[in-house]
C-alpha positions as a printed Julia matrix, in Angstrom:
298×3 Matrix{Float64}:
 -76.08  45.49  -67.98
 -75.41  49.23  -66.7
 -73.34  51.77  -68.25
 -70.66  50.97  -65.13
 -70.6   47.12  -66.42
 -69.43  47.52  -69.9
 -67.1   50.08  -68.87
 -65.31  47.67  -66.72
 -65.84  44.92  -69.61
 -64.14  47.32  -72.12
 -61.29  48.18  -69.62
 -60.95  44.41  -69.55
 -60.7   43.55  -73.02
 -58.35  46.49  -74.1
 -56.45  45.3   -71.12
 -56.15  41.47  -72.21
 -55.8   42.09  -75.64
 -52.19  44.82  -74.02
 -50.76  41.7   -72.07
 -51.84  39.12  -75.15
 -49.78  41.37  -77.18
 -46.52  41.84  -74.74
 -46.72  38.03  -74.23
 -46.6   37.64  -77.98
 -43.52  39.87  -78.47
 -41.78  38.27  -75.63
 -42.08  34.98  -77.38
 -41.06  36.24  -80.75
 -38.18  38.52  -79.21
 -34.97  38.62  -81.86
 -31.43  39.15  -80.88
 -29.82  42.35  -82.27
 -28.25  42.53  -85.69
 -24.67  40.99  -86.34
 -23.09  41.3   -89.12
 -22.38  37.77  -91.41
 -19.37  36.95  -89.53
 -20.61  37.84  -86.04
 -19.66  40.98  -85.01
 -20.98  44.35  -86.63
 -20.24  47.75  -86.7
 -22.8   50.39  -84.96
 -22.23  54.29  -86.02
 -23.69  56.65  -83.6
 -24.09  60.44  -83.99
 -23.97  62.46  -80.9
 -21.65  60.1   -79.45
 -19.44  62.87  -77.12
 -22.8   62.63  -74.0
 -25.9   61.62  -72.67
 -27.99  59.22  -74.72
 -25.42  58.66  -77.15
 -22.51  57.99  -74.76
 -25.05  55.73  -73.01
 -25.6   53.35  -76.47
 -21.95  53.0   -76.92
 -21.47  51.32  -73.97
 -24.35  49.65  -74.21
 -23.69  48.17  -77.68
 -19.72  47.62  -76.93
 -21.12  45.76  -74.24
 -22.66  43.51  -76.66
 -19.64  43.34  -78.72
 -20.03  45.7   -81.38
 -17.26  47.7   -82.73
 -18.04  51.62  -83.04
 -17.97  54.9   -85.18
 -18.76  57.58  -82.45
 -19.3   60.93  -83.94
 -19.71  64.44  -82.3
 -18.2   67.32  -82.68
 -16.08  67.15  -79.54
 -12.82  65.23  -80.87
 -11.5   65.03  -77.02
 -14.83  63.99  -75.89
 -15.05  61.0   -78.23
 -11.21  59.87  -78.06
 -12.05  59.93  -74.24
 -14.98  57.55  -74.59
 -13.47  55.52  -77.7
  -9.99  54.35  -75.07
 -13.11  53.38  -72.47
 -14.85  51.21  -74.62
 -12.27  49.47  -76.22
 -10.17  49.23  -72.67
 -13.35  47.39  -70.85
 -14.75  45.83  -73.98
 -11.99  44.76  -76.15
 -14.01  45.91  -79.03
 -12.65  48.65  -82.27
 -13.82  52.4   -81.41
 -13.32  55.0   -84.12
 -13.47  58.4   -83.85
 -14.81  61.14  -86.62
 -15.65  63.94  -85.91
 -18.05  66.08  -87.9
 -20.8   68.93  -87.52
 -23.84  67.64  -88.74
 -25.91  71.32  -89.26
 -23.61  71.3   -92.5
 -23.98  69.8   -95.89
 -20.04  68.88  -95.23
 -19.91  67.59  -92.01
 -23.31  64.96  -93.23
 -22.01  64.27  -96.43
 -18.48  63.18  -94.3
 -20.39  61.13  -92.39
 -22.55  59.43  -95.27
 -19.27  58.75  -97.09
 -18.33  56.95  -94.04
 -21.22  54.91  -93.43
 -20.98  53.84  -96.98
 -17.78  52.48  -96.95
 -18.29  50.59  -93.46
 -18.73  46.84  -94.81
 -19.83  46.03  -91.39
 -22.04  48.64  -90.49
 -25.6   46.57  -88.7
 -26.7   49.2   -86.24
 -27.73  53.45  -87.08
 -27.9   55.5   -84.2
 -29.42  58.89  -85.37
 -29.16  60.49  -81.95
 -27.56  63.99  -82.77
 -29.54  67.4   -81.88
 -30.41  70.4   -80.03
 -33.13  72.24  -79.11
 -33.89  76.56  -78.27
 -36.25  77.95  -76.99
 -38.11  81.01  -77.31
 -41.36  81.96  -79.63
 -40.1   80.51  -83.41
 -40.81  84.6   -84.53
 -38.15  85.58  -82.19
 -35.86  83.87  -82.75
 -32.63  83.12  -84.63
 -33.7   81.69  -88.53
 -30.48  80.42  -88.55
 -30.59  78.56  -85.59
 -34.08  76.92  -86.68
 -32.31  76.07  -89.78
 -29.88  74.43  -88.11
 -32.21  72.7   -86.04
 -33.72  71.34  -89.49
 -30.55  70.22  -90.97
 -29.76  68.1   -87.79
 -32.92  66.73  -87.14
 -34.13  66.01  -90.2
 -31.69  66.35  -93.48
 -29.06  64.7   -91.43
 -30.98  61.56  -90.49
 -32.62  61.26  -93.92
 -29.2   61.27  -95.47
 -27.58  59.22  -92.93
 -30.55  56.31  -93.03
 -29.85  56.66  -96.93
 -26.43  55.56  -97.02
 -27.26  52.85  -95.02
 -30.08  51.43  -96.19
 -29.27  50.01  -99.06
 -26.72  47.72  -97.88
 -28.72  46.38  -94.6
 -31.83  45.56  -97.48
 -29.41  43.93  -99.21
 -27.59  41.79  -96.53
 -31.17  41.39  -95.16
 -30.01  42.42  -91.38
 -30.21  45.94  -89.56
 -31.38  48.27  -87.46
 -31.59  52.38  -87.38
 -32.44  54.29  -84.24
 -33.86  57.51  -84.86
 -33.61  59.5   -81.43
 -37.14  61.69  -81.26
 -38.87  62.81  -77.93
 -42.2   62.83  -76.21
 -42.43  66.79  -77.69
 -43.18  64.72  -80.71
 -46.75  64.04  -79.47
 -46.95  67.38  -77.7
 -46.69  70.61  -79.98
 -45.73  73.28  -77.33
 -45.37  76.78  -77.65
 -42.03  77.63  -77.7
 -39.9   75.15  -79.39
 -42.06  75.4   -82.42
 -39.51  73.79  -84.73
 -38.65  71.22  -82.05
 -41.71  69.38  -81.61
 -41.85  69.81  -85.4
 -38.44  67.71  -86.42
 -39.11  65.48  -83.87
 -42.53  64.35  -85.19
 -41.12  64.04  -88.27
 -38.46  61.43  -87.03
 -41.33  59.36  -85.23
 -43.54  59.44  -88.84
 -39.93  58.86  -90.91
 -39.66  55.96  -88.97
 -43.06  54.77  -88.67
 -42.72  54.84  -92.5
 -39.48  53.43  -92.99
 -40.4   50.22  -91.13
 -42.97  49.5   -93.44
 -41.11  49.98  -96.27
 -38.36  47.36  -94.94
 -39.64  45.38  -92.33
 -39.82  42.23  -95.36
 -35.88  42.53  -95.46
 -35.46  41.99  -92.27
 -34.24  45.14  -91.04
 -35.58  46.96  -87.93
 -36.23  50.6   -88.04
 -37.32  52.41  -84.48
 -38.04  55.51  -83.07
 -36.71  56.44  -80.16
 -39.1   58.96  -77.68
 -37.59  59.43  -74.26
 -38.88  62.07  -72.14
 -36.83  64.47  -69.44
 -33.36  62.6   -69.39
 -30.48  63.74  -66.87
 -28.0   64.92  -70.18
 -26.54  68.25  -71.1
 -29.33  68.64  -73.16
 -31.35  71.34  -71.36
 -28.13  73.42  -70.37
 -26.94  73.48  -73.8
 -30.17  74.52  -75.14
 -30.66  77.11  -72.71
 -34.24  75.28  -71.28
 -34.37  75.09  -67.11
 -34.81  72.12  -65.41
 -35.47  73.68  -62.18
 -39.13  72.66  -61.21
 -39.16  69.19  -62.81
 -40.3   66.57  -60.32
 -38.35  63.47  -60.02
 -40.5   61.15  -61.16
 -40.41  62.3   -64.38
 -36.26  62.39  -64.88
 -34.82  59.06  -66.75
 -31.03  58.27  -66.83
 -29.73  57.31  -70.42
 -28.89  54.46  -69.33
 -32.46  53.59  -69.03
 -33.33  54.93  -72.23
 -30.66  53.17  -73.94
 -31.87  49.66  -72.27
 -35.5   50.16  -73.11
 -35.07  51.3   -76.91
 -32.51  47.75  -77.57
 -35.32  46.04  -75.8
 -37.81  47.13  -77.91
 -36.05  46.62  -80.84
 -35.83  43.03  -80.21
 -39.07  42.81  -79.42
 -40.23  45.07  -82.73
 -41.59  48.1   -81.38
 -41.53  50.62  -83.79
 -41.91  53.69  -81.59
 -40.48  52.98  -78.22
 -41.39  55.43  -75.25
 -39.24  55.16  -71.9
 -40.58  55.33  -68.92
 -44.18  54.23  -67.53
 -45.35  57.73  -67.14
 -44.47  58.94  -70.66
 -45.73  56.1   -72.07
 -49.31  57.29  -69.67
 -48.79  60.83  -71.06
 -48.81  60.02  -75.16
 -51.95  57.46  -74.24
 -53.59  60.19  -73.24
 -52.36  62.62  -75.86
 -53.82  60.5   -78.34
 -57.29  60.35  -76.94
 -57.59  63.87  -75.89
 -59.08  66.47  -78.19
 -56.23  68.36  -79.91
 -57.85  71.63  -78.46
 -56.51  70.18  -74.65
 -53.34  69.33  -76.28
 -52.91  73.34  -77.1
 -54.15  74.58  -73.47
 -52.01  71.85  -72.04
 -49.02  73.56  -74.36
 -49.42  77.14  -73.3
 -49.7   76.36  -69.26
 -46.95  74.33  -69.52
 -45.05  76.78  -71.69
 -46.13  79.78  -69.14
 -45.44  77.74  -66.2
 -41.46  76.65  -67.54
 -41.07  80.46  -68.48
 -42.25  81.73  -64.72
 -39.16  79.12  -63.42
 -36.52  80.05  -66.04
């Protein structure tokens, strides 16, 4: 047998032992939490746009009532009369700034006292960019607190009553720059792999109580991400935009399936597969042409 053969032999194993795998889920797929008497509460940060606005129709769709929280109070009452006109379900509003201790500890409080809560959404955030040395502490800072203190905190307060009632599920919203440290947005890729390993960790720790922890790692999505973090989309094929919509479909898929880490998108999903096997030393080249290449465009 040549080289050629068991190269085509490998291909063809790794490849059965993929679909064996998807068949496997399929069969085993679970609905979405509920809570005891049917119908459960989801709270979603970053509620006001994009992929947030995108899971609260998606889950009011499904019946569940909603705590949509932003800081834009007009943006949220806007979407909370929408829902709750074409779904019939319950849509509060709070609003609350979750780069402060205040505005996550407002939030926590309210997560705690939400008997019905089934469903996390940690989708708040922002990015910057700009060489970390150059820029704003503060603003990194910031970029900490949302990313990472507020989802801690947040998945906290709800944990211990989804262990207890044995049903659940927490989203944590991180991003293909998870995989792909890039010069630039230093501190971005950084939170972000920390919400893929926080989750990665936190489903092993409560997988046995039946709650379902993912992380969520959509690529280039057509939001108000990139204007409001002052990154240029100009250049970016087509190909490689996704619609929240999309995003929001494939991560509730996945979770019913029990995908841990859920990637959007065939050609993401191409792009960490080869991340993975590539020498980190690529992964850095790769990082500064496309950092070089986005800066010549901006």
């Amino acid at each position: 047998m040549n080289r050629r053969d068991r190269w085509w032999i490998a291909g063809a194993i790794i490849g059965g032992i993929s679909a064996a795998a998807m068949i496997w889920r399929e069969m085993n797929r679970q609905p979405l939490p509920t809570a005891e008497e049917g119908r459960g509460t989801a709270l979603i940060t970053g509620a006001s746009s994009g992929i947030g606005a995108a899971y609260a129709r998606a889950l009011a769709a499904r019946g569940y009532d909603l705590i949509l929280v932003a800081r834009r109070e007009a943006r949220l009452r806007q979407l909370a009369q929408e829902v709750e006109a074409r779904y019939g379900v319950h849509a509060e509003v709070l609003t609350a700034d979750l780069t402060t201790a205040e505005g996550i500890t407002r939030v926590a409080e309210a997560i705690r006292a939400e008997a019905k809560l089934v469903f996390l959404i940690n989708n708040a955030g922002f990015g910057t960019k700009g060489f970390f040395f150059q820029t704003d502490v503060e603003r990194q800072e910031a970029m900490v607190r949302i990313h990472v203190i507020a989802p801690l905190r947040l998945t906290h307060a709800a944990l211990p009553a989804m262990v207890e009632a044995r049903r659940g599920a927490v989203v944590n919203v991180a991003s293909v720059a998870a995989f792909s440290p890039t010069a630039g947005h230093a501190t971005y890729t950084g939170v972000k792999a920390f919400l893929v390993n926080f989750s990665e960790g936190l489903h092993e720790e409560v997988e046995e109580y039946g709650v379902r922890v993912q992380a969520l790692c959509p690529g280039y999505t057509r939001t108000e991400f990139q204007k409001a973090s002052g990154v240029p989309s100009k250049g970016i094929p087509d190909f490689l935009w996704l619609s929240p919509e999309a995003v929001v479909a494939q991560s509730l898929h996945d979770l019913e399936v029990g995908r841990v880490v859920s990637i959007p998108g065939w050609q993401y999903r191409l792009w960490v597969g080869l991340e993975r096997l590539l020498p980190r030393s690529w992964t850095y080249a790769f990082g500064r042409f496309f950092h070089r290449a986005r800066r010549g465009r901006g």
